Coordinates of C-alpha atoms (C1' of nucleotides) in Angstrom, one line a residue:
Chain A
M1 CA 2.6 15.6 -23.8
E2 CA 5.3 13.4 -25.5
G3 CA 5.1 9.9 -26.8
G4 CA 6.3 8.1 -23.7
Q5 CA 9.5 6.2 -23.5
L6 CA 9.3 3.4 -21.2
Q7 CA 12.3 3.2 -18.9
A8 CA 14.4 0.1 -19.4
V9 CA 14.4 -0.6 -15.7
E10 CA 15.0 -4.3 -15.8
N11 CA 14.1 -5.7 -19.1
N12 CA 12.8 -8.9 -17.7
Q13 CA 9.9 -7.4 -15.8
S14 CA 6.3 -7.1 -16.8
L15 CA 4.9 -4.3 -18.9
A16 CA 2.7 -3.2 -16.0
E17 CA 5.7 -2.9 -13.8
R18 CA 7.6 -0.7 -16.3
L19 CA 4.6 1.5 -16.7
F20 CA 4.3 1.8 -12.9
V21 CA 7.9 2.8 -12.6
T22 CA 7.7 5.3 -15.4
L23 CA 4.5 6.9 -14.2
R24 CA 5.8 7.0 -10.7
G25 CA 8.8 9.0 -11.9
E26 CA 6.6 11.4 -13.9
I27 CA 4.3 12.0 -10.9
V28 CA 7.2 12.6 -8.5
E29 CA 8.8 15.1 -10.9
G30 CA 5.6 16.8 -11.7
Q31 CA 5.4 15.9 -15.4
L32 CA 2.0 14.5 -14.5
A33 CA 0.8 17.5 -12.6
A34 CA -0.4 17.2 -9.1
G35 CA -4.2 17.2 -8.9
S36 CA -4.6 16.5 -12.6
K37 CA -7.0 13.9 -13.9
I38 CA -5.7 10.7 -15.5
S39 CA -7.3 9.5 -18.7
E40 CA -6.8 5.8 -19.1
P41 CA -7.3 5.7 -22.8
E42 CA -5.0 8.6 -23.4
L43 CA -2.2 7.2 -21.3
A44 CA -2.6 3.7 -22.8
R45 CA -2.3 5.1 -26.3
R46 CA 0.7 7.2 -25.3
F47 CA 2.6 4.0 -24.2
S48 CA 1.1 1.8 -26.8
A49 CA -0.1 -0.5 -24.1
S50 CA -3.5 -1.9 -23.3
R51 CA -5.8 -0.3 -20.8
G52 CA -5.6 -3.5 -18.7
S53 CA -1.8 -3.2 -18.2
L54 CA -2.1 0.5 -17.6
R55 CA -4.8 0.0 -15.0
E56 CA -2.6 -2.4 -13.1
A57 CA 0.1 0.3 -13.0
L58 CA -2.5 2.9 -11.8
M59 CA -3.6 0.6 -9.0
R60 CA 0.0 0.3 -7.7
L61 CA 0.3 4.0 -7.8
E62 CA -2.8 4.3 -5.8
S63 CA -1.4 2.0 -3.2
L64 CA 1.6 4.2 -3.0
G65 CA -0.7 7.1 -2.2
L66 CA 0.5 8.9 -5.4
L67 CA -3.0 9.0 -6.9
E68 CA -6.6 8.5 -5.9
R69 CA -9.2 6.5 -7.7
R70 CA -12.9 6.7 -7.4
V71 CA -15.2 4.1 -8.8
H72 CA -16.7 5.1 -12.2
V73 CA -15.0 8.4 -12.0
G74 CA -11.4 7.7 -12.5
A75 CA -7.9 8.5 -11.1
R76 CA -6.4 11.9 -10.2
V77 CA -2.9 12.6 -9.1
V78 CA -2.9 13.6 -5.5
D79 CA -2.5 17.2 -4.8
L80 CA 0.2 18.6 -2.6
T81 CA -1.0 20.4 0.5
E82 CA 0.8 22.0 3.3
R83 CA -1.1 19.8 5.7
G84 CA -0.1 16.7 3.8
L85 CA 3.6 17.7 4.0
L86 CA 3.4 18.4 7.7
D87 CA 1.6 15.1 8.3
L88 CA 4.3 13.3 6.3
Y89 CA 7.0 14.8 8.6
E90 CA 5.2 13.5 11.7
V91 CA 5.0 10.0 10.4
R92 CA 8.6 10.1 9.3
E93 CA 9.6 11.4 12.8
A94 CA 7.9 8.4 14.4
L95 CA 9.2 5.8 11.9
E96 CA 12.7 7.0 11.3
G97 CA 13.2 7.5 15.0
M98 CA 12.3 3.9 15.6
A99 CA 14.5 2.9 12.7
C100 CA 17.5 4.6 14.4
R101 CA 16.7 2.9 17.7
L102 CA 16.7 -0.5 16.0
A103 CA 19.7 0.3 13.8
A104 CA 21.7 0.9 17.0
Q105 CA 20.7 -2.5 18.1
N106 CA 20.8 -4.5 14.9
R107 CA 23.3 -2.9 12.6
S108 CA 25.9 -5.0 11.0
D109 CA 29.5 -3.9 10.8
E110 CA 29.0 -3.4 7.1
D111 CA 26.1 -1.1 7.7
L112 CA 28.3 1.1 9.9
T113 CA 31.2 1.3 7.5
E114 CA 28.9 2.2 4.7
L115 CA 27.2 4.9 6.8
R116 CA 30.6 6.4 7.6
Q117 CA 31.7 6.3 4.0
M118 CA 28.6 8.1 3.0
L119 CA 29.1 10.7 5.6
A120 CA 32.7 11.3 4.4
R121 CA 31.5 11.8 0.9
H122 CA 28.9 14.3 2.0
E123 CA 31.6 16.2 3.9
Q124 CA 33.7 16.4 0.8
Q125 CA 30.9 17.6 -1.4
E126 CA 30.0 20.2 1.2
E127 CA 33.5 21.6 1.3
L128 CA 33.7 21.6 -2.5
Q129 CA 30.6 23.6 -3.0
A130 CA 30.6 25.5 0.3
G131 CA 29.0 28.6 -1.2
K132 CA 26.2 26.8 -2.9
A133 CA 24.1 27.0 0.3
Y134 CA 22.3 23.7 -0.1
F135 CA 22.9 20.1 0.3
Q136 CA 22.6 17.5 -2.4
P137 CA 19.0 16.5 -1.6
E138 CA 19.6 13.0 -2.9
G139 CA 22.5 12.6 -0.5
D140 CA 20.2 13.4 2.4
F141 CA 17.8 10.8 1.1
D142 CA 20.4 8.2 0.8
F143 CA 21.5 8.8 4.3
H144 CA 18.1 8.3 5.8
F145 CA 17.4 5.4 3.5
R146 CA 20.6 3.7 4.5
I147 CA 19.8 4.0 8.2
V148 CA 16.4 2.5 7.7
Q149 CA 17.9 -0.5 6.1
A150 CA 20.2 -1.1 9.0
S151 CA 17.2 -1.5 11.3
K152 CA 16.6 -5.0 9.9
N153 CA 12.9 -4.6 10.4
D154 CA 11.4 -5.6 7.0
L155 CA 8.0 -4.0 7.7
L156 CA 9.6 -0.7 8.7
I157 CA 11.9 -0.8 5.7
D158 CA 9.0 -1.5 3.3
T159 CA 6.9 1.2 4.8
L160 CA 9.6 3.9 4.6
C161 CA 11.6 3.0 1.6
N162 CA 8.8 1.7 -0.7
R163 CA 5.8 3.6 0.4
L164 CA 6.6 7.0 1.9
Y165 CA 9.8 7.6 0.1
Y166 CA 8.2 8.6 -3.2
R167 CA 5.8 10.9 -1.5
V168 CA 8.7 12.6 0.2
R169 CA 10.5 13.0 -3.1
M170 CA 7.3 14.4 -4.7
Y171 CA 7.1 17.1 -2.1
R172 CA 10.7 17.9 -2.5
Y173 CA 10.6 18.3 -6.2
Q174 CA 7.5 20.2 -6.5
L175 CA 7.3 22.3 -3.4
G176 CA 11.1 22.8 -3.5
M177 CA 11.3 22.3 0.2
A178 CA 13.7 24.2 2.2
S179 CA 16.7 22.0 2.6
P180 CA 18.3 22.4 6.0
R181 CA 21.7 24.1 6.1
A182 CA 24.4 21.8 5.0
K183 CA 26.7 22.4 7.9
R184 CA 24.0 21.7 10.5
A185 CA 22.6 18.7 8.8
F186 CA 26.0 17.2 8.4
R187 CA 26.7 17.6 12.1
E188 CA 23.4 16.1 13.1
H189 CA 23.9 13.1 10.8
S190 CA 27.3 12.7 12.3
H191 CA 26.0 12.6 15.8
I192 CA 23.3 10.1 14.8
I193 CA 25.9 7.7 13.4
E194 CA 27.9 8.0 16.6
A195 CA 24.9 7.0 18.7
I196 CA 24.3 4.1 16.4
E197 CA 27.9 3.0 16.6
A198 CA 27.8 3.2 20.4
G199 CA 24.7 1.0 20.4
D200 CA 22.7 3.7 22.2
G201 CA 19.3 3.2 20.6
E202 CA 17.6 5.7 22.9
L203 CA 19.9 8.5 22.0
A204 CA 19.9 7.6 18.3
E205 CA 16.1 7.8 18.2
L206 CA 16.1 11.1 20.1
L207 CA 18.6 12.7 17.7
M208 CA 16.8 11.5 14.6
R209 CA 13.5 12.7 15.9
R210 CA 14.9 16.1 16.7
H211 CA 16.6 16.2 13.3
I212 CA 13.3 15.6 11.5
R213 CA 11.3 17.8 13.8
A214 CA 13.7 20.7 13.2
S215 CA 13.0 20.4 9.5
R216 CA 9.3 20.2 10.0
N217 CA 9.3 23.3 12.2
N218 CA 11.4 25.1 9.6
I219 CA 8.9 24.3 7.0
E220 CA 6.0 25.2 9.2
K221 CA 7.4 28.6 10.0
K222 CA 8.1 29.3 6.4
L223 CA 4.6 28.3 5.3
T224 CA 2.8 30.4 8.0
T225 CA 4.8 33.5 7.2
E226 CA 4.5 33.2 3.5
T227 CA 0.8 32.8 3.3
Chain B
M1 CA -13.5 -25.0 -0.4
E2 CA -17.0 -23.6 -0.6
G3 CA -18.7 -21.8 -3.4
G4 CA -18.0 -18.3 -2.3
Q5 CA -20.6 -15.9 -1.1
L6 CA -19.7 -12.4 -1.8
Q7 CA -20.3 -10.1 1.1
A8 CA -22.9 -7.5 0.4
V9 CA -20.6 -4.8 1.8
E10 CA -22.1 -1.9 0.1
N11 CA -24.0 -2.9 -3.0
N12 CA -23.0 0.0 -5.0
Q13 CA -19.3 -0.7 -5.2
S14 CA -17.4 -2.5 -7.9
L15 CA -17.1 -6.3 -8.1
A16 CA -13.3 -6.1 -7.7
E17 CA -13.9 -4.2 -4.4
R18 CA -16.3 -6.8 -3.1
L19 CA -13.8 -9.6 -4.0
F20 CA -11.1 -7.6 -2.2
V21 CA -13.1 -7.3 1.0
T22 CA -14.2 -10.9 0.9
L23 CA -10.8 -12.3 0.3
R24 CA -9.3 -10.0 2.9
G25 CA -11.6 -11.5 5.4
E26 CA -10.7 -15.0 4.4
I27 CA -7.0 -14.4 4.7
V28 CA -7.3 -12.7 8.0
E29 CA -9.4 -15.5 9.5
G30 CA -7.2 -18.2 7.9
Q31 CA -9.8 -19.7 5.5
L32 CA -7.2 -19.0 2.9
A33 CA -4.3 -20.5 4.7
A34 CA -1.2 -18.5 5.4
G35 CA 1.6 -19.5 2.9
S36 CA -0.8 -21.2 0.5
K37 CA -0.7 -20.5 -3.2
I38 CA -3.4 -18.6 -4.9
S39 CA -4.8 -20.0 -8.2
E40 CA -6.3 -17.3 -10.2
P41 CA -8.5 -19.5 -12.4
E42 CA -9.8 -21.4 -9.4
L43 CA -10.7 -18.4 -7.3
A44 CA -12.3 -16.7 -10.3
R45 CA -14.5 -19.7 -10.9
R46 CA -15.4 -19.9 -7.3
F47 CA -16.8 -16.4 -7.3
S48 CA -18.1 -16.6 -10.9
A49 CA -16.0 -13.6 -11.8
S50 CA -13.5 -13.0 -14.5
R51 CA -9.8 -13.3 -13.9
G52 CA -9.4 -9.6 -14.6
S53 CA -11.6 -8.5 -11.7
L54 CA -10.0 -11.1 -9.4
R55 CA -6.5 -9.9 -10.3
E56 CA -7.5 -6.4 -9.3
A57 CA -8.5 -7.7 -5.9
L58 CA -5.3 -9.6 -5.6
M59 CA -3.3 -6.6 -6.3
R60 CA -5.0 -4.6 -3.6
L61 CA -4.3 -7.5 -1.2
E62 CA -0.7 -7.3 -2.2
S63 CA -0.6 -3.6 -1.4
L64 CA -2.0 -4.5 2.1
G65 CA 0.9 -6.9 2.6
L66 CA -1.5 -9.8 2.8
L67 CA -0.1 -11.6 -0.1
E68 CA 3.0 -11.6 -2.3
R69 CA 3.0 -11.8 -6.0
R70 CA 5.9 -12.7 -8.2
V71 CA 5.9 -12.2 -11.9
H72 CA 5.0 -15.3 -13.9
V73 CA 4.8 -17.3 -10.8
G74 CA 1.7 -16.1 -9.0
A75 CA 0.4 -15.0 -5.6
R76 CA 0.9 -16.6 -2.2
V77 CA -0.7 -15.7 1.0
V78 CA 2.0 -14.3 3.3
D79 CA 3.1 -16.7 6.0
L80 CA 3.1 -15.7 9.6
T81 CA 6.5 -15.7 11.3
E82 CA 7.5 -14.8 14.8
R83 CA 9.9 -12.2 13.3
G84 CA 7.0 -10.6 11.3
L85 CA 4.9 -10.4 14.4
L86 CA 7.7 -8.7 16.5
D87 CA 8.5 -6.4 13.6
L88 CA 4.8 -5.4 13.5
Y89 CA 4.9 -4.5 17.2
E90 CA 7.8 -2.2 16.7
V91 CA 6.2 -0.3 13.9
R92 CA 3.0 0.0 15.9
E93 CA 4.9 1.2 18.9
A94 CA 6.3 4.0 16.8
L95 CA 3.2 5.0 15.0
E96 CA 0.6 4.6 17.7
G97 CA 2.9 6.4 20.1
M98 CA 3.0 9.3 17.7
A99 CA -0.8 9.0 17.3
C100 CA -1.2 9.5 21.0
R101 CA 1.0 12.5 21.1
L102 CA -1.0 14.1 18.3
A103 CA -4.3 13.0 19.7
A104 CA -3.4 14.9 22.9
Q105 CA -2.9 18.0 20.8
N106 CA -5.6 17.7 18.2
R107 CA -8.5 15.7 19.7
S108 CA -12.0 17.2 19.5
D109 CA -14.3 17.1 22.5
E110 CA -16.3 14.5 20.7
D111 CA -13.2 12.3 20.4
L112 CA -12.7 12.4 24.1
T113 CA -16.3 11.6 25.0
E114 CA -16.3 8.7 22.7
L115 CA -13.1 7.4 24.1
R116 CA -14.5 7.7 27.6
Q117 CA -17.7 5.9 26.7
M118 CA -15.7 3.1 25.1
L119 CA -13.6 2.7 28.2
A120 CA -16.7 2.6 30.3
R121 CA -18.2 -0.2 28.2
H122 CA -14.9 -2.2 28.5
E123 CA -15.0 -1.8 32.2
Q124 CA -18.6 -3.2 32.3
Q125 CA -17.6 -6.1 30.1
E126 CA -14.7 -6.9 32.2
E127 CA -16.7 -7.0 35.4
L128 CA -19.3 -9.2 33.9
Q129 CA -16.9 -11.8 32.7
A130 CA -14.2 -11.3 35.3
G131 CA -13.3 -14.9 35.4
K132 CA -12.9 -15.3 31.7
A133 CA -9.3 -14.2 31.8
Y134 CA -9.3 -12.4 28.6
F135 CA -10.3 -9.2 27.1
Q136 CA -12.6 -8.9 24.0
P137 CA -9.9 -8.6 21.4
E138 CA -12.1 -6.5 19.2
G139 CA -12.6 -4.0 22.0
D140 CA -8.9 -3.5 22.3
F141 CA -8.7 -2.9 18.6
D142 CA -11.5 -0.4 18.7
F143 CA -9.7 1.5 21.4
H144 CA -6.4 1.8 19.5
F145 CA -8.3 2.5 16.4
R146 CA -10.3 5.3 17.9
I147 CA -7.2 7.0 19.3
V148 CA -5.5 7.0 16.0
Q149 CA -8.5 8.8 14.4
A150 CA -8.3 11.5 17.0
S151 CA -4.7 12.3 15.8
K152 CA -6.2 14.0 12.8
N153 CA -3.1 13.1 10.7
D154 CA -4.6 11.5 7.6
L155 CA -1.4 9.7 6.6
L156 CA -1.0 8.2 10.0
I157 CA -4.7 7.1 10.1
D158 CA -4.4 5.5 6.7
T159 CA -1.2 3.7 7.5
L160 CA -2.5 2.3 10.7
C161 CA -6.2 1.7 10.1
N162 CA -6.1 0.7 6.5
R163 CA -2.7 -0.9 6.1
L164 CA -1.4 -2.4 9.3
Y165 CA -4.8 -3.1 10.9
Y166 CA -5.5 -6.3 8.9
R167 CA -2.1 -7.7 9.4
V168 CA -2.5 -7.3 13.1
R169 CA -5.9 -9.0 13.0
M170 CA -4.4 -11.8 10.9
Y171 CA -1.8 -12.5 13.5
R172 CA -4.4 -12.3 16.3
Y173 CA -6.7 -14.8 14.7
Q174 CA -4.1 -17.3 13.6
L175 CA -1.4 -17.2 16.2
G176 CA -4.0 -16.7 18.9
M177 CA -1.9 -14.0 20.5
A178 CA -1.6 -13.7 24.1
S179 CA -4.0 -11.0 25.1
P180 CA -2.8 -8.9 27.9
R181 CA -4.5 -9.3 31.3
A182 CA -7.8 -7.4 31.2
K183 CA -7.3 -5.6 34.4
R184 CA -3.9 -4.3 33.5
A185 CA -4.8 -3.3 29.9
F186 CA -7.8 -1.5 31.2
R187 CA -5.8 0.6 33.6
E188 CA -3.2 1.4 31.0
H189 CA -5.9 2.5 28.5
S190 CA -7.4 4.6 31.2
H191 CA -4.1 6.4 32.0
I192 CA -3.6 7.0 28.3
I193 CA -6.9 8.7 28.0
E194 CA -6.2 10.9 31.0
A195 CA -3.0 12.1 29.4
I196 CA -4.8 12.8 26.2
E197 CA -7.5 14.7 28.1
A198 CA -4.8 16.7 29.8
G199 CA -3.2 17.6 26.5
D200 CA 0.0 16.1 27.6
G201 CA 1.2 14.6 24.3
E202 CA 4.6 13.6 25.6
L203 CA 3.1 11.5 28.4
A204 CA 0.5 10.0 26.2
E205 CA 3.1 8.9 23.7
L206 CA 5.2 7.4 26.5
L207 CA 2.3 5.5 28.0
M208 CA 1.2 4.1 24.7
R209 CA 4.7 3.0 23.7
R210 CA 5.1 1.3 27.0
H211 CA 1.7 -0.4 26.6
I212 CA 2.6 -1.8 23.2
R213 CA 6.1 -2.7 24.2
A214 CA 4.8 -4.6 27.2
S215 CA 2.7 -6.7 24.9
R216 CA 5.6 -7.3 22.6
N217 CA 7.9 -8.4 25.4
N218 CA 5.2 -10.7 26.6
I219 CA 5.0 -12.3 23.2
E220 CA 8.7 -12.5 22.8
K221 CA 9.2 -14.2 26.1
K222 CA 6.4 -16.7 25.3
L223 CA 7.9 -17.5 21.9
T224 CA 11.4 -18.0 23.1
T225 CA 10.4 -20.3 25.9
E226 CA 8.0 -22.4 23.8
T227 CA 10.3 -23.1 21.0
Chain C
dT1 C1' -34.6 33.5 -15.2
dC2 C1' -33.9 29.4 -12.9
dA3 C1' -34.6 24.6 -11.9
dA4 C1' -35.3 19.9 -13.0
dC5 C1' -35.1 16.5 -16.4
dC6 C1' -33.2 13.9 -20.2
dC7 C1' -30.2 12.6 -23.8
dA8 C1' -25.6 12.0 -26.1
dG9 C1' -20.8 11.4 -25.6
dA10 C1' -17.1 9.7 -23.2
dT11 C1' -15.1 7.0 -19.5
dT12 C1' -14.7 3.2 -16.5
dG13 C1' -15.7 -1.7 -15.1
dT14 C1' -15.9 -6.4 -16.7
dC15 C1' -15.2 -10.2 -19.7
dG16 C1' -13.2 -14.0 -22.6
dA17 C1' -9.4 -15.3 -25.7
dC18 C1' -4.5 -15.4 -27.1
dA19 C1' 0.5 -15.2 -26.2
dA20 C1' 4.6 -15.6 -23.1
dT21 C1' 6.5 -17.9 -19.3
dC22 C1' 7.0 -21.3 -15.7
dT23 C1' 6.5 -26.1 -13.6
dT24 C1' 6.2 -30.9 -14.0
dT25 C1' 6.9 -35.2 -16.1
dA26 C1' 8.9 -38.3 -19.0
dT27 C1' 13.0 -39.6 -21.5
dA28 C1' 17.7 -40.5 -22.4
dA29 C1' 22.6 -40.2 -21.6
dG30 C1' 26.5 -40.7 -18.4
Chain D
dC1 C1' 21.0 -44.6 -10.1
dT2 C1' 21.7 -39.9 -10.9
dT3 C1' 21.7 -35.9 -13.8
dA4 C1' 20.5 -33.3 -17.7
dT5 C1' 17.3 -32.4 -21.4
dA6 C1' 13.0 -31.7 -23.6
dA7 C1' 8.3 -31.8 -24.4
dA8 C1' 3.5 -31.2 -22.3
dG9 C1' 0.5 -29.1 -19.4
dA10 C1' -0.9 -25.4 -16.7
dT11 C1' -0.5 -20.6 -15.1
dT12 C1' 0.2 -15.9 -15.7
dG13 C1' 0.6 -11.5 -18.6
dT14 C1' -1.6 -8.9 -22.3
dC15 C1' -5.0 -7.5 -25.3
dG16 C1' -9.3 -5.7 -27.6
dA17 C1' -14.4 -5.5 -27.2
dC18 C1' -18.8 -5.0 -24.8
dA19 C1' -21.7 -3.4 -20.9
dA20 C1' -22.6 -0.2 -17.0
dT21 C1' -22.0 4.3 -15.3
dC22 C1' -20.8 9.1 -15.0
dT23 C1' -20.4 14.0 -17.0
dG24 C1' -21.9 17.9 -19.7
dG25 C1' -25.1 20.3 -22.5
dG26 C1' -29.5 21.1 -24.2
dT27 C1' -34.4 21.2 -23.6
dT28 C1' -38.7 21.9 -21.2
dG29 C1' -41.5 23.6 -17.7
dA30 C1' -42.7 26.7 -13.9

DNA sequence: TCAACCCAGATTGTCGACAATCTTTATAAG
DNA sequence: CTTATAAAGATTGTCGACAATCTGGGTTGA
């Protein structure tokens, strides 16, 4: 348990905000173990901050669903369950499907060119490390992320990119989720972009939902056979 | 601006929690006007609470999307825009559609009987006040609410019932949304329940999405003709 | 031996005060 | 008269201390 370095982030923000960002990272990457209890005094000492500022950060983490607080008992990091992971996939299927439908309607030309560039980069990476058998996970995130932004629905963007995003990353880091085969994921992404370019929202939604559901089924199968 | 009565809620909760619930109600019903600035010292005095406790309540409200805070500037109640209302419908279409699909799979027998009872009550009410031309809005909420709970997906339930729910109510109260015709809404609800009972998730999702999209289109048309 | 009760220690909730920052108003220069 | 500058006032962010509550261990009684 090191003396904590606060990330610089943006220097002009509030202390509570920096604490929030730092702790969020530690929870996602598992340095603050899933299921473990949070001691306010201890964490406050570790960052040389007051309990008040720390508490503000904790409450933001709670609203992200990264920890649970109970009155007069304290905060615990959420624990990762198979059920929670599968639930998350179902919500993503619904929301990202809708995001694709809307992106096909509302995308700007700039959105489209950026998506195409991103896809090209992924293809290069894939060819370079063809043997490596898995996709850059961050690249996959970026792709989904970028599509959501093209939907132009602020509530949808906030829900997916600010609220569910970190939960997804937490599962990826700590349950080391099966990443779909690079080749197949690449082709699916490619088809989704084509549907978006063609303005076919119905197809774009269908493809994205199938894409996400395939991942979910993959995980579900792996979990039921392993346990 | 009255001296504020804190709702009893549950007496054994924290002060910040009670402040949160009270303020949430005032924002939803418009007593704290949309778009208006929040003065921490003023509100704290009004409830005879410290600024610290009040700030905790404000932060929870922020995470509900009911107010926006900017560093060193303060909090404002969100303002209601047509765009925001339409965005909200799109997110609900995606999430409640998925909730219906899952409810068809995962509902308990108890869920189903409660839904049927609820529908029966609505039919009675409707016959009683047939001329009144509009549905009890709370009844409609309850119906959607109850379906979501039958989905058994905790993340979905939390997102819809704890996060989006109050935003929906806020728009209903303050923009006095067009409530769909009672007769038609009732029939649509009835068909949705039948699909859920039959375990036909695909149909249930389709019907719910159509149901919500019809409301959205109704609003959209009304807004574009009025302005 | 086991259960209920009680006490001590620690943790969380709440408060008031101080420091940093923003907004507004008044002033002065162009 | 307009614009820029600067001081004053108010608001927000941060802190440390006190009160209310929970947790764990020990004691007492059946």
